[in-house]
Amino acid sequence: MSEIKNKAPVIIGCDHGGFRLKKFIKEFLDQEEIPYTDIGCDSEEIVRYPYYAAEVARRIRSGEFVRGILICSTGVGMSIVANRYPGIRASVVADHYTAMMTRQHNDSNVLCLGGRTIGEFQAIDILKAWLDNEYIGGRHEISLGLLRDVEKEMCKQ
Ligand code: RB5
């Protein structure tokens, strides 16, 4: 039985450190009938995470997708790259509470996971919370407005 209500398509990418966890996550997405586009990588052979993070970030910025998942060994490298793109709010998450909060308060649009830092079932618990929590706006809109100001300032340089 399906657990996730929000079936918006997801773009998903990983490097070698995230490949195994990505496979597990894709099985969950299949089970939940959540459509996804997998942009690679396709094995545990060493690749460079910035390529995958950049593609996911670009395709969310273009409006093709509203949300994405990036997995490397720790989630950190992916988040550093993705967060360089204006409009991308990528969150490295390793617990349920942060997964909920980063959707509700930060309107996170990219979930970064560590293939070597969290277990498979923990990852699914985080993913469920991230997929099905909505941005609540209100006072958090002030912070997101300030974030947009920072992006504008940086884009001028
Ligand atoms: C690759 O060894 C590793 O650096 C990468 O997966 C990622 O965790 C970087 O943050």
PDB file of C-alpha atoms and ligand atoms in Angstrom:
ATOM      1  CA  MET A   1       0.000   0.000   0.000  1.00  0.00           C
ATOM      2  CA  SER A   2       1.209   3.465  -0.938  1.00  0.00           C
ATOM      3  CA  GLU A   3       2.422   5.617   1.969  1.00  0.00           C
ATOM      4  CA  ILE A   4       3.462   8.806   0.184  1.00  0.00           C
ATOM      5  CA  LYS A   5       0.780  11.274  -0.959  1.00  0.00           C
ATOM      6  CA  ASN A   6       2.946  13.671  -2.982  1.00  0.00           C
ATOM      7  CA  LYS A   7       3.695  11.869  -6.261  1.00  0.00           C
ATOM      8  CA  ALA A   8       5.561  14.730  -7.978  1.00  0.00           C
ATOM      9  CA  PRO A   9       8.381  13.341 -10.146  1.00  0.00           C
ATOM     10  CA  VAL A  10      11.870  13.262  -8.689  1.00  0.00           C
ATOM     11  CA  ILE A  11      15.258  13.634 -10.377  1.00  0.00           C
ATOM     12  CA  ILE A  12      17.888  11.469  -8.702  1.00  0.00           C
ATOM     13  CA  GLY A  13      21.665  11.269  -9.067  1.00  0.00           C
ATOM     14  CA  CYS A  14      24.616   9.851  -7.192  1.00  0.00           C
ATOM     15  CA  ASP A  15      28.333   9.211  -7.320  1.00  0.00           C
ATOM     16  CA  HIS A  16      30.065   5.894  -6.613  1.00  0.00           C
ATOM     17  CA  GLY A  17      29.668   6.424  -2.832  1.00  0.00           C
ATOM     18  CA  GLY A  18      25.910   6.744  -3.214  1.00  0.00           C
ATOM     19  CA  PHE A  19      25.271   4.129  -5.871  1.00  0.00           C
ATOM     20  CA  ARG A  20      24.104   1.319  -3.566  1.00  0.00           C
ATOM     21  CA  LEU A  21      21.777   3.533  -1.558  1.00  0.00           C
ATOM     22  CA  LYS A  22      20.356   4.986  -4.777  1.00  0.00           C
ATOM     23  CA  LYS A  23      19.377   1.478  -5.913  1.00  0.00           C
ATOM     24  CA  PHE A  24      17.521   0.917  -2.640  1.00  0.00           C
ATOM     25  CA  ILE A  25      15.797   4.302  -2.860  1.00  0.00           C
ATOM     26  CA  LYS A  26      14.703   3.640  -6.446  1.00  0.00           C
ATOM     27  CA  GLU A  27      13.041   0.390  -5.334  1.00  0.00           C
ATOM     28  CA  PHE A  28      11.118   2.413  -2.745  1.00  0.00           C
ATOM     29  CA  LEU A  29      10.096   5.029  -5.341  1.00  0.00           C
ATOM     30  CA  ASP A  30       8.929   2.223  -7.664  1.00  0.00           C
ATOM     31  CA  GLN A  31       6.896   0.703  -4.863  1.00  0.00           C
ATOM     32  CA  GLU A  32       5.326   4.101  -4.106  1.00  0.00           C
ATOM     33  CA  GLU A  33       4.700   4.739  -7.821  1.00  0.00           C
ATOM     34  CA  ILE A  34       6.619   8.007  -7.657  1.00  0.00           C
ATOM     35  CA  PRO A  35       8.066   8.705 -11.130  1.00  0.00           C
ATOM     36  CA  TYR A  36      11.784   9.449 -11.225  1.00  0.00           C
ATOM     37  CA  THR A  37      14.548  10.232 -13.688  1.00  0.00           C
ATOM     38  CA  ASP A  38      17.903   8.699 -12.815  1.00  0.00           C
ATOM     39  CA  ILE A  39      20.809  10.707 -14.241  1.00  0.00           C
ATOM     40  CA  GLY A  40      23.516   8.257 -13.054  1.00  0.00           C
ATOM     41  CA  CYS A  41      26.048   7.202 -12.088  1.00  0.00           C
ATOM     42  CA  ASP A  42      25.459   3.569 -12.982  1.00  0.00           C
ATOM     43  CA  SER A  43      28.044   1.631 -10.975  1.00  0.00           C
ATOM     44  CA  GLU A  44      30.491   1.880  -8.088  1.00  0.00           C
ATOM     45  CA  GLU A  45      33.283   2.915 -10.424  1.00  0.00           C
ATOM     46  CA  ILE A  46      34.816   6.205  -9.279  1.00  0.00           C
ATOM     47  CA  VAL A  47      33.156   9.297 -10.774  1.00  0.00           C
ATOM     48  CA  ARG A  48      33.084  12.987  -9.851  1.00  0.00           C
ATOM     49  CA  TYR A  49      30.072  14.130  -7.824  1.00  0.00           C
ATOM     50  CA  PRO A  50      29.963  17.752  -9.118  1.00  0.00           C
ATOM     51  CA  TYR A  51      28.725  16.593 -12.555  1.00  0.00           C
ATOM     52  CA  TYR A  52      25.676  14.874 -11.050  1.00  0.00           C
ATOM     53  CA  ALA A  53      24.906  17.624  -8.541  1.00  0.00           C
ATOM     54  CA  ALA A  54      25.124  20.262 -11.289  1.00  0.00           C
ATOM     55  CA  GLU A  55      22.773  18.379 -13.614  1.00  0.00           C
ATOM     56  CA  VAL A  56      20.155  17.890 -10.913  1.00  0.00           C
ATOM     57  CA  ALA A  57      20.428  21.560  -9.888  1.00  0.00           C
ATOM     58  CA  ARG A  58      20.113  22.795 -13.499  1.00  0.00           C
ATOM     59  CA  ARG A  59      17.075  20.645 -14.239  1.00  0.00           C
ATOM     60  CA  ILE A  60      15.295  21.857 -11.112  1.00  0.00           C
ATOM     61  CA  ARG A  61      16.171  25.481 -11.908  1.00  0.00           C
ATOM     62  CA  SER A  62      14.787  25.053 -15.431  1.00  0.00           C
ATOM     63  CA  GLY A  63      11.445  23.943 -13.972  1.00  0.00           C
ATOM     64  CA  GLU A  64      11.633  20.434 -15.409  1.00  0.00           C
ATOM     65  CA  PHE A  65      11.512  19.013 -11.846  1.00  0.00           C
ATOM     66  CA  VAL A  66      10.438  20.490  -8.541  1.00  0.00           C
ATOM     67  CA  ARG A  67      12.528  18.202  -6.357  1.00  0.00           C
ATOM     68  CA  GLY A  68      15.639  16.048  -6.473  1.00  0.00           C
ATOM     69  CA  ILE A  69      17.715  13.565  -4.526  1.00  0.00           C
ATOM     70  CA  LEU A  70      21.521  13.474  -4.552  1.00  0.00           C
ATOM     71  CA  ILE A  71      23.596  10.785  -2.874  1.00  0.00           C
ATOM     72  CA  CYS A  72      27.357  10.662  -2.385  1.00  0.00           C
ATOM     73  CA  SER A  73      29.360   9.127   0.479  1.00  0.00           C
ATOM     74  CA  THR A  74      28.309  11.807   2.952  1.00  0.00           C
ATOM     75  CA  GLY A  75      25.825  14.003   1.054  1.00  0.00           C
ATOM     76  CA  VAL A  76      28.083  16.982   1.720  1.00  0.00           C
ATOM     77  CA  GLY A  77      29.889  17.321  -1.615  1.00  0.00           C
ATOM     78  CA  MET A  78      26.590  17.106  -3.477  1.00  0.00           C
ATOM     79  CA  SER A  79      25.044  19.807  -1.283  1.00  0.00           C
ATOM     80  CA  ILE A  80      28.019  22.152  -1.705  1.00  0.00           C
ATOM     81  CA  VAL A  81      27.683  22.003  -5.499  1.00  0.00           C
ATOM     82  CA  ALA A  82      23.879  22.122  -5.654  1.00  0.00           C
ATOM     83  CA  ASN A  83      23.660  25.098  -3.275  1.00  0.00           C
ATOM     84  CA  ARG A  84      25.803  27.188  -5.630  1.00  0.00           C
ATOM     85  CA  TYR A  85      22.810  27.364  -7.993  1.00  0.00           C
ATOM     86  CA  PRO A  86      20.341  30.162  -7.198  1.00  0.00           C
ATOM     87  CA  GLY A  87      16.941  28.734  -6.323  1.00  0.00           C
ATOM     88  CA  ILE A  88      18.381  25.463  -5.081  1.00  0.00           C
ATOM     89  CA  ARG A  89      17.935  24.714  -1.403  1.00  0.00           C
ATOM     90  CA  ALA A  90      19.808  21.469  -0.885  1.00  0.00           C
ATOM     91  CA  SER A  91      19.793  19.871   2.568  1.00  0.00           C
ATOM     92  CA  VAL A  92      22.089  17.186   3.923  1.00  0.00           C
ATOM     93  CA  VAL A  93      19.823  15.135   6.164  1.00  0.00           C
ATOM     94  CA  ALA A  94      20.623  12.271   8.526  1.00  0.00           C
ATOM     95  CA  ASP A  95      17.548  12.271  10.794  1.00  0.00           C
ATOM     96  CA  HIS A  96      13.747  12.345  10.604  1.00  0.00           C
ATOM     97  CA  TYR A  97      13.244  15.676  12.403  1.00  0.00           C
ATOM     98  CA  THR A  98      15.620  17.556  10.079  1.00  0.00           C
ATOM     99  CA  ALA A  99      13.913  16.003   7.051  1.00  0.00           C
ATOM    100  CA  MET A 100      10.550  17.393   8.230  1.00  0.00           C
ATOM    101  CA  MET A 101      11.911  20.790   9.253  1.00  0.00           C
ATOM    102  CA  THR A 102      13.900  21.402   6.096  1.00  0.00           C
ATOM    103  CA  ARG A 103      10.743  20.960   4.014  1.00  0.00           C
ATOM    104  CA  GLN A 104       8.474  22.938   6.352  1.00  0.00           C
ATOM    105  CA  HIS A 105      10.857  25.830   7.084  1.00  0.00           C
ATOM    106  CA  ASN A 106      13.468  25.920   4.279  1.00  0.00           C
ATOM    107  CA  ASP A 107      11.312  24.664   1.398  1.00  0.00           C
ATOM    108  CA  SER A 108      14.192  22.306   0.627  1.00  0.00           C
ATOM    109  CA  ASN A 109      14.084  21.169  -3.005  1.00  0.00           C
ATOM    110  CA  VAL A 110      17.078  18.812  -2.998  1.00  0.00           C
ATOM    111  CA  LEU A 111      17.623  16.055  -0.449  1.00  0.00           C
ATOM    112  CA  CYS A 112      21.287  15.065  -0.030  1.00  0.00           C
ATOM    113  CA  LEU A 113      21.999  11.730   1.594  1.00  0.00           C
ATOM    114  CA  GLY A 114      25.184   9.947   2.613  1.00  0.00           C
ATOM    115  CA  GLY A 115      25.475   6.459   1.185  1.00  0.00           C
ATOM    116  CA  ARG A 116      28.166   5.671   3.753  1.00  0.00           C
ATOM    117  CA  THR A 117      26.765   7.543   6.741  1.00  0.00           C
ATOM    118  CA  ILE A 118      23.187   6.300   7.067  1.00  0.00           C
ATOM    119  CA  GLY A 119      21.538   2.894   6.799  1.00  0.00           C
ATOM    120  CA  GLU A 120      19.029   1.940   4.121  1.00  0.00           C
ATOM    121  CA  PHE A 121      15.972   1.929   6.380  1.00  0.00           C
ATOM    122  CA  GLN A 122      17.028   5.184   8.012  1.00  0.00           C
ATOM    123  CA  ALA A 123      17.316   6.670   4.520  1.00  0.00           C
ATOM    124  CA  ILE A 124      13.763   5.587   3.680  1.00  0.00           C
ATOM    125  CA  ASP A 125      12.451   7.064   6.926  1.00  0.00           C
ATOM    126  CA  ILE A 126      14.167  10.369   6.066  1.00  0.00           C
ATOM    127  CA  LEU A 127      12.937  10.230   2.480  1.00  0.00           C
ATOM    128  CA  LYS A 128       9.310   9.641   3.506  1.00  0.00           C
ATOM    129  CA  ALA A 129       9.416  12.643   5.853  1.00  0.00           C
ATOM    130  CA  TRP A 130      11.056  14.832   3.190  1.00  0.00           C
ATOM    131  CA  LEU A 131       8.694  13.815   0.370  1.00  0.00           C
ATOM    132  CA  ASP A 132       5.470  14.275   2.298  1.00  0.00           C
ATOM    133  CA  ASN A 133       6.101  17.446   4.287  1.00  0.00           C
ATOM    134  CA  GLU A 134       5.120  20.765   2.716  1.00  0.00           C
ATOM    135  CA  TYR A 135       6.618  24.234   3.088  1.00  0.00           C
ATOM    136  CA  ILE A 136       4.513  26.114   5.646  1.00  0.00           C
ATOM    137  CA  GLY A 137       5.456  29.680   4.607  1.00  0.00           C
ATOM    138  CA  GLY A 138       4.370  32.354   7.131  1.00  0.00           C
ATOM    139  CA  ARG A 139       7.344  33.722   9.097  1.00  0.00           C
ATOM    140  CA  HIS A 140       9.698  31.438   7.153  1.00  0.00           C
ATOM    141  CA  GLU A 141       8.967  33.471   4.037  1.00  0.00           C
ATOM    142  CA  ILE A 142      10.998  36.304   5.602  1.00  0.00           C
ATOM    143  CA  SER A 143      14.083  34.068   5.698  1.00  0.00           C
ATOM    144  CA  LEU A 144      13.533  32.751   2.192  1.00  0.00           C
ATOM    145  CA  GLY A 145      13.159  36.345   0.966  1.00  0.00           C
ATOM    146  CA  LEU A 146      16.507  37.188   2.582  1.00  0.00           C
ATOM    147  CA  LEU A 147      18.017  34.123   0.922  1.00  0.00           C
ATOM    148  CA  ARG A 148      16.796  35.385  -2.449  1.00  0.00           C
ATOM    149  CA  ASP A 149      18.418  38.770  -1.679  1.00  0.00           C
ATOM    150  CA  VAL A 150      21.739  37.009  -1.023  1.00  0.00           C
ATOM    151  CA  GLU A 151      21.416  35.157  -4.329  1.00  0.00           C
ATOM    152  CA  LYS A 152      20.761  38.428  -6.186  1.00  0.00           C
ATOM    153  CA  GLU A 153      23.753  40.082  -4.511  1.00  0.00           C
ATOM    154  CA  MET A 154      26.075  37.186  -5.384  1.00  0.00           C
ATOM    155  CA  CYS A 155      24.837  37.047  -8.985  1.00  0.00           C
ATOM    156  CA  LYS A 156      25.864  40.723  -9.480  1.00  0.00           C
ATOM    157  CA  GLN A 157      29.542  39.926  -8.761  1.00  0.00           C
TER     158      GLN A 157
HETATM  159  C1  RB5 B   1      33.980  10.280  -2.814  1.00  0.00           C
HETATM  160  O1  RB5 B   1      34.956   9.505  -2.278  1.00  0.00           O
HETATM  161  C2  RB5 B   1      33.437  11.263  -1.794  1.00  0.00           C
HETATM  162  O2  RB5 B   1      34.311  12.329  -1.688  1.00  0.00           O
HETATM  163  C3  RB5 B   1      32.078  11.706  -2.215  1.00  0.00           C
HETATM  164  O3  RB5 B   1      31.242  10.608  -2.344  1.00  0.00           O
HETATM  165  C4  RB5 B   1      31.366  12.676  -1.307  1.00  0.00           C
HETATM  166  O4  RB5 B   1      31.077  12.103  -0.062  1.00  0.00           O
HETATM  167  C5  RB5 B   1      31.880  14.010  -1.131  1.00  0.00           C
HETATM  168  O5  RB5 B   1      31.376  14.803  -0.340  1.00  0.00           O
END
